[in-house]
PDB file of C-alpha atoms in Angstrom:
ATOM      1  CA  MET A  14       3.493   5.362 -14.979  1.00  0.00           C
ATOM      2  CA  VAL A  15       1.065   3.150 -12.772  1.00  0.00           C
ATOM      3  CA  THR A  16      -2.216   4.865 -11.599  1.00  0.00           C
ATOM      4  CA  ALA A  17      -2.419   4.740  -7.668  1.00  0.00           C
ATOM      5  CA  ALA A  18      -4.985   2.443  -5.850  1.00  0.00           C
ATOM      6  CA  PRO A  19      -7.702   5.012  -4.223  1.00  0.00           C
ATOM      7  CA  GLY A  20      -6.226   5.598  -0.941  1.00  0.00           C
ATOM      8  CA  GLU A  21      -2.628   5.662  -1.568  1.00  0.00           C
ATOM      9  CA  GLU A  22      -2.571   9.794  -1.741  1.00  0.00           C
ATOM     10  CA  ARG A  23      -3.827   9.347   2.357  1.00  0.00           C
ATOM     11  CA  SER A  24      -1.841   6.555   3.432  1.00  0.00           C
ATOM     12  CA  LEU A  25       1.693   6.001   2.906  1.00  0.00           C
ATOM     13  CA  ALA A  26       1.166   2.142   4.077  1.00  0.00           C
ATOM     14  CA  LEU A  27      -0.818   1.300   1.482  1.00  0.00           C
ATOM     15  CA  ALA A  28       1.444   2.947  -1.002  1.00  0.00           C
ATOM     16  CA  LEU A  29       4.079   0.943   0.502  1.00  0.00           C
ATOM     17  CA  VAL A  30       2.142  -2.472   0.147  1.00  0.00           C
ATOM     18  CA  ASN A  31       1.396  -1.623  -3.568  1.00  0.00           C
ATOM     19  CA  THR A  32       5.189  -1.058  -4.482  1.00  0.00           C
ATOM     20  CA  ARG A  33       5.000  -4.736  -5.365  1.00  0.00           C
ATOM     21  CA  ARG A  34       2.725  -5.763  -7.998  1.00  0.00           C
ATOM     22  CA  LEU A  35       1.698  -8.114 -11.072  1.00  0.00           C
ATOM     23  CA  SER A  36       1.732  -5.840 -14.410  1.00  0.00           C
ATOM     24  CA  ALA A  37       1.140  -7.497 -17.796  1.00  0.00           C
ATOM     25  CA  GLY A  38       1.759 -10.867 -16.003  1.00  0.00           C
ATOM     26  CA  ASP A  39       5.315 -10.112 -14.410  1.00  0.00           C
ATOM     27  CA  GLU A  40       6.147  -9.076 -10.998  1.00  0.00           C
ATOM     28  CA  VAL A  41       7.041  -5.229 -10.583  1.00  0.00           C
ATOM     29  CA  ASP A  42       8.878  -4.200  -7.591  1.00  0.00           C
ATOM     30  CA  ASP A  43       9.511  -0.206  -6.835  1.00  0.00           C
ATOM     31  CA  LEU A  44      11.736  -1.346  -4.260  1.00  0.00           C
ATOM     32  CA  ALA A  45      13.891  -3.742  -6.153  1.00  0.00           C
ATOM     33  CA  ASP A  46      17.273  -2.246  -5.783  1.00  0.00           C
ATOM     34  CA  PRO A  47      18.925   0.914  -3.529  1.00  0.00           C
ATOM     35  CA  ARG A  48      18.380   3.459  -6.376  1.00  0.00           C
ATOM     36  CA  ASP A  49      14.518   2.760  -6.638  1.00  0.00           C
ATOM     37  CA  ALA A  50      13.976   2.529  -2.981  1.00  0.00           C
ATOM     38  CA  THR A  51      15.554   5.887  -2.700  1.00  0.00           C
ATOM     39  CA  GLU A  52      13.348   7.225  -5.317  1.00  0.00           C
ATOM     40  CA  TRP A  53      10.204   5.713  -4.009  1.00  0.00           C
ATOM     41  CA  LEU A  54      10.743   7.292  -0.531  1.00  0.00           C
ATOM     42  CA  ARG A  55      11.677  10.656  -2.205  1.00  0.00           C
ATOM     43  CA  GLY A  56       8.581  10.851  -4.143  1.00  0.00           C
ATOM     44  CA  HIS A  57       6.391  10.308  -1.096  1.00  0.00           C
ATOM     45  CA  ASP A  58       8.275  13.008   0.967  1.00  0.00           C
ATOM     46  CA  LEU A  59      10.266  10.414   3.350  1.00  0.00           C
ATOM     47  CA  PRO A  60      13.881  10.975   4.562  1.00  0.00           C
ATOM     48  CA  ALA A  61      15.523   9.258   1.156  1.00  0.00           C
ATOM     49  CA  VAL A  62      19.118   9.257   2.657  1.00  0.00           C
ATOM     50  CA  ARG A  63      21.553   7.244   0.250  1.00  0.00           C
ATOM     51  CA  LEU A  64      19.917   3.650   0.933  1.00  0.00           C
ATOM     52  CA  THR A  65      22.210   0.458   1.297  1.00  0.00           C
ATOM     53  CA  ALA A  66      21.099  -3.212   0.385  1.00  0.00           C
ATOM     54  CA  GLU A  67      20.471  -3.891   4.138  1.00  0.00           C
ATOM     55  CA  ASP A  68      18.594  -0.824   4.179  1.00  0.00           C
ATOM     56  CA  VAL A  69      15.668  -1.930   1.203  1.00  0.00           C
ATOM     57  CA  SER A  70      15.909  -5.442   3.202  1.00  0.00           C
ATOM     58  CA  ARG A  71      14.604  -3.651   6.194  1.00  0.00           C
ATOM     59  CA  LEU A  72      12.070  -1.466   3.893  1.00  0.00           C
ATOM     60  CA  THR A  73      10.952  -4.557   2.220  1.00  0.00           C
ATOM     61  CA  GLY A  74      10.765  -6.958   5.395  1.00  0.00           C
ATOM     62  CA  LEU A  75       8.280  -3.701   6.828  1.00  0.00           C
ATOM     63  CA  ARG A  76       6.164  -4.043   3.377  1.00  0.00           C
ATOM     64  CA  THR A  77       5.605  -7.678   4.272  1.00  0.00           C
ATOM     65  CA  ALA A  78       4.514  -7.257   7.454  1.00  0.00           C
ATOM     66  CA  VAL A  79       2.324  -4.183   6.445  1.00  0.00           C
ATOM     67  CA  ARG A  80       0.904  -6.129   3.614  1.00  0.00           C
ATOM     68  CA  GLU A  81      -0.047  -8.986   6.147  1.00  0.00           C
ATOM     69  CA  LEU A  82      -1.896  -6.480   8.490  1.00  0.00           C
ATOM     70  CA  LEU A  83      -3.838  -4.852   5.710  1.00  0.00           C
ATOM     71  CA  THR A  84      -4.449  -8.451   3.780  1.00  0.00           C
ATOM     72  CA  ALA A  85      -5.843  -9.616   7.416  1.00  0.00           C
ATOM     73  CA  LEU A  86      -7.949  -6.420   7.946  1.00  0.00           C
ATOM     74  CA  ALA A  87      -9.346  -7.068   3.989  1.00  0.00           C
ATOM     75  CA  GLU A  88     -10.146 -10.670   4.924  1.00  0.00           C
ATOM     76  CA  ASP A  89     -11.170 -10.009   8.571  1.00  0.00           C
ATOM     77  CA  ARG A  90      -8.753 -12.143  10.185  1.00  0.00           C
ATOM     78  CA  ARG A  91      -5.905 -11.630  12.869  1.00  0.00           C
ATOM     79  CA  PRO A  92      -2.588 -10.615  11.064  1.00  0.00           C
ATOM     80  CA  SER A  93       0.393 -12.701  11.886  1.00  0.00           C
ATOM     81  CA  ALA A  94       2.293 -12.193  15.334  1.00  0.00           C
ATOM     82  CA  ALA A  95       5.429 -11.734  13.791  1.00  0.00           C
ATOM     83  CA  ALA A  96       3.965  -9.058  11.076  1.00  0.00           C
ATOM     84  CA  VAL A  97       2.546  -7.119  14.210  1.00  0.00           C
ATOM     85  CA  GLU A  98       6.048  -6.983  16.074  1.00  0.00           C
ATOM     86  CA  THR A  99       7.187  -5.904  12.848  1.00  0.00           C
ATOM     87  CA  VAL A 100       5.646  -3.046  12.563  1.00  0.00           C
ATOM     88  CA  ASN A 101       6.032  -2.194  16.242  1.00  0.00           C
ATOM     89  CA  ALA A 102       9.422  -2.418  16.278  1.00  0.00           C
ATOM     90  CA  ALA A 103       9.468  -0.121  12.945  1.00  0.00           C
ATOM     91  CA  ALA A 104       7.377   2.316  14.660  1.00  0.00           C
ATOM     92  CA  ARG A 105       9.745   2.317  17.790  1.00  0.00           C
ATOM     93  CA  ALA A 106      12.885   2.345  15.802  1.00  0.00           C
ATOM     94  CA  ASP A 107      12.746   6.124  15.937  1.00  0.00           C
ATOM     95  CA  ALA A 108      11.415   8.211  18.972  1.00  0.00           C
ATOM     96  CA  ALA A 109       9.176  10.929  17.528  1.00  0.00           C
ATOM     97  CA  ALA A 110       6.725  13.384  19.352  1.00  0.00           C
ATOM     98  CA  PRO A 111       3.692  15.088  17.588  1.00  0.00           C
ATOM     99  CA  GLN A 112       4.024  18.688  17.327  1.00  0.00           C
ATOM    100  CA  LEU A 113       1.084  21.332  16.723  1.00  0.00           C
ATOM    101  CA  ALA A 114       1.441  23.024  13.297  1.00  0.00           C
ATOM    102  CA  TRP A 115      -0.826  25.600  12.648  1.00  0.00           C
ATOM    103  CA  THR A 116      -1.346  26.256   9.111  1.00  0.00           C
ATOM    104  CA  ALA A 117      -4.800  26.479   8.040  1.00  0.00           C
ATOM    105  CA  GLY A 118      -5.784  25.258  11.170  1.00  0.00           C
ATOM    106  CA  PRO A 119      -4.523  22.840  13.706  1.00  0.00           C
ATOM    107  CA  ASN A 120      -2.318  19.855  12.314  1.00  0.00           C
ATOM    108  CA  ARG A 121      -0.515  17.108  14.320  1.00  0.00           C
ATOM    109  CA  LYS A 122       2.688  16.350  12.748  1.00  0.00           C
ATOM    110  CA  TRP A 123       5.213  14.280  14.082  1.00  0.00           C
ATOM    111  CA  HIS A 124       9.030  15.148  14.581  1.00  0.00           C
ATOM    112  CA  SER A 125      11.554  12.742  14.520  1.00  0.00           C
ATOM    113  CA  THR A 126      14.583  12.659  17.111  1.00  0.00           C
ATOM    114  CA  ARG A 127      16.771  11.112  13.854  1.00  0.00           C
ATOM    115  CA  PRO A 128      15.564  13.423  11.356  1.00  0.00           C
ATOM    116  CA  GLY A 129      16.900  12.273   7.578  1.00  0.00           C
ATOM    117  CA  SER A 130      17.633   8.812   8.641  1.00  0.00           C
ATOM    118  CA  VAL A 131      16.325   5.607   7.412  1.00  0.00           C
ATOM    119  CA  GLU A 132      14.842   4.805  11.226  1.00  0.00           C
ATOM    120  CA  GLU A 133      12.472   8.244  10.379  1.00  0.00           C
ATOM    121  CA  ALA A 134      11.489   6.908   7.215  1.00  0.00           C
ATOM    122  CA  LEU A 135      10.329   3.584   8.670  1.00  0.00           C
ATOM    123  CA  ALA A 136       8.900   4.646  11.703  1.00  0.00           C
ATOM    124  CA  THR A 137       6.666   7.048   9.915  1.00  0.00           C
ATOM    125  CA  LEU A 138       5.777   4.168   7.519  1.00  0.00           C
ATOM    126  CA  ALA A 139       4.895   2.164  10.243  1.00  0.00           C
ATOM    127  CA  ARG A 140       2.879   4.745  12.425  1.00  0.00           C
ATOM    128  CA  ASP A 141       0.924   5.364   9.065  1.00  0.00           C
ATOM    129  CA  ALA A 142      -0.009   1.340   9.051  1.00  0.00           C
ATOM    130  CA  ILE A 143      -0.537   1.335  12.752  1.00  0.00           C
ATOM    131  CA  ASP A 144      -3.135   4.362  12.024  1.00  0.00           C
ATOM    132  CA  VAL A 145      -4.957   2.721   9.297  1.00  0.00           C
ATOM    133  CA  ALA A 146      -5.117  -0.452  11.325  1.00  0.00           C
ATOM    134  CA  SER A 147      -6.776   0.938  14.202  1.00  0.00           C
ATOM    135  CA  GLY A 148      -9.119   3.468  13.088  1.00  0.00           C
ATOM    136  CA  GLU A 149     -11.720   4.034  10.398  1.00  0.00           C
ATOM    137  CA  LEU A 150      -9.181   3.304   7.395  1.00  0.00           C
ATOM    138  CA  GLY A 151      -8.942   0.037   8.493  1.00  0.00           C
ATOM    139  CA  GLU A 152     -12.764  -0.914   7.689  1.00  0.00           C
ATOM    140  CA  VAL A 153     -12.691  -0.018   4.273  1.00  0.00           C
ATOM    141  CA  VAL A 154      -9.010  -2.013   3.043  1.00  0.00           C
ATOM    142  CA  ARG A 155      -9.908  -4.444   0.422  1.00  0.00           C
ATOM    143  CA  ALA A 156      -7.639  -6.342  -1.920  1.00  0.00           C
ATOM    144  CA  CYS A 157      -8.368  -5.746  -5.848  1.00  0.00           C
ATOM    145  CA  GLU A 158     -10.637  -8.684  -7.279  1.00  0.00           C
ATOM    146  CA  ALA A 159      -9.188  -8.686 -10.595  1.00  0.00           C
ATOM    147  CA  HIS A 160      -7.441 -11.947 -11.263  1.00  0.00           C
ATOM    148  CA  GLY A 161      -3.821 -11.838 -10.691  1.00  0.00           C
ATOM    149  CA  CYS A 162      -3.739  -8.483  -9.070  1.00  0.00           C
ATOM    150  CA  VAL A 163      -2.422  -8.520  -5.489  1.00  0.00           C
ATOM    151  CA  ARG A 164      -2.782  -4.428  -4.736  1.00  0.00           C
ATOM    152  CA  LEU A 165      -4.882  -3.490  -2.018  1.00  0.00           C
ATOM    153  CA  PHE A 166      -6.927   0.025  -2.024  1.00  0.00           C
ATOM    154  CA  PHE A 167      -9.558   1.861   0.124  1.00  0.00           C
ATOM    155  CA  ARG A 168     -13.005   0.591  -0.852  1.00  0.00           C
ATOM    156  CA  GLU A 169     -14.897   4.291  -0.323  1.00  0.00           C
ATOM    157  CA  HIS A 170     -17.772   3.567  -2.579  1.00  0.00           C
ATOM    158  CA  ALA A 171     -20.030   0.365  -2.211  1.00  0.00           C
ATOM    159  CA  ARG A 172     -19.706  -0.653  -5.815  1.00  0.00           C
ATOM    160  CA  ARG A 173     -15.899  -0.422  -6.033  1.00  0.00           C
ATOM    161  CA  ARG A 174     -14.411  -3.734  -6.739  1.00  0.00           C
ATOM    162  CA  TRP A 175     -10.921  -2.844  -8.583  1.00  0.00           C
ATOM    163  CA  CYS A 176      -8.018  -1.065  -7.658  1.00  0.00           C
ATOM    164  CA  SER A 177      -7.965   0.600 -11.162  1.00  0.00           C
ATOM    165  CA  THR A 178      -9.859   1.194 -14.114  1.00  0.00           C
ATOM    166  CA  THR A 179      -7.500  -0.861 -16.018  1.00  0.00           C
ATOM    167  CA  CYS A 180      -8.417  -3.979 -13.369  1.00  0.00           C
ATOM    168  CA  GLY A 181     -11.867  -3.408 -13.798  1.00  0.00           C
ATOM    169  CA  ASP A 182     -11.713  -2.846 -17.865  1.00  0.00           C
ATOM    170  CA  ARG A 183      -9.523  -6.409 -17.933  1.00  0.00           C
ATOM    171  CA  VAL A 184     -12.304  -7.988 -15.782  1.00  0.00           C
ATOM    172  CA  ARG A 185     -15.227  -6.738 -17.706  1.00  0.00           C
ATOM    173  CA  ALA A 186     -13.181  -7.540 -21.223  1.00  0.00           C
ATOM    174  CA  ALA A 187     -12.490 -11.090 -19.903  1.00  0.00           C
ATOM    175  CA  ARG A 188     -16.248 -11.641 -19.061  1.00  0.00           C
ATOM    176  CA  HIS A 189     -17.266 -10.462 -22.422  1.00  0.00           C
ATOM    177  CA  GLN A 190     -14.799 -12.795 -24.062  1.00  0.00           C
ATOM    178  CA  ARG A 191     -16.590 -15.498 -21.964  1.00  0.00           C
ATOM    179  CA  LEU A 192     -19.719 -14.513 -23.195  1.00  0.00           C
ATOM    180  CA  VAL A 193     -18.912 -14.675 -26.625  1.00  0.00           C
ATOM    181  CA  VAL A 194     -17.129 -18.023 -26.500  1.00  0.00           C
ATOM    182  CA  GLU A 195     -20.191 -19.390 -24.837  1.00  0.00           C
ATOM    183  CA  GLN A 196     -22.720 -18.082 -27.541  1.00  0.00           C
ATOM    184  CA  ARG A 197     -20.291 -19.687 -30.088  1.00  0.00           C
ATOM    185  CA  GLU A 198     -20.327 -22.930 -28.592  1.00  0.00           C
ATOM    186  CA  ARG A 199     -24.097 -22.621 -28.406  1.00  0.00           C
ATOM    187  CA  ALA A 200     -24.242 -21.812 -32.021  1.00  0.00           C
TER     188      ALA A 200
END
C-alpha cells in the first residue's frame, strides 16, 4: 500500500495525478486497466460503473491534463492550452449544480444530472482540478524533490520537500552514502 502524498485527502485531482508513479524503479499505474480504474474510483467515493477500455482512456487522458495543470502551478508557468481545454471539457461533460447540505453546518455539494455515470466521475475530478488551480491550494502544489519521484503534493510546511517519508529517507540515505564515499576517497 502506497502512502498518500500530503494533500491527497483534500483533493481528488491530486490523488488522480499520483495514480501514476515510480516505485522501486518501476512505473506503477493504478488505472492500468478497467478493473483497477474502477477500484480506484470506488476507493475515492466516485461513481464506479463498470469501466470500458475507452472509459479508462478518457480517465488517463484527464489525468495527463491535470498533471500538466498542477505541474505548471508547481513550476510557476502557464499550462498547455490543450490541458486546460481537456479539464474544461471534462468539467462540462456532466451538468451539475451546487446544492446546499446542512450537516454540522452549511456544506456545498455538487449534484449531477447523470448520477453514477463515468461523466459524473470525470466532471468531479475536473472540477476539483479547477478548484485547486484557481484557489489557495494552487499556491502550495509542489513536485517531490526526490530523484526519480514523479508525485505531486501540497506543501503546507515550509521545510517539506518530499511527498513521503520514503522519498525523504531515500534522499538522506543517498546523501549519507555520498559522504561516506567522499570520506573514503580522501583517506
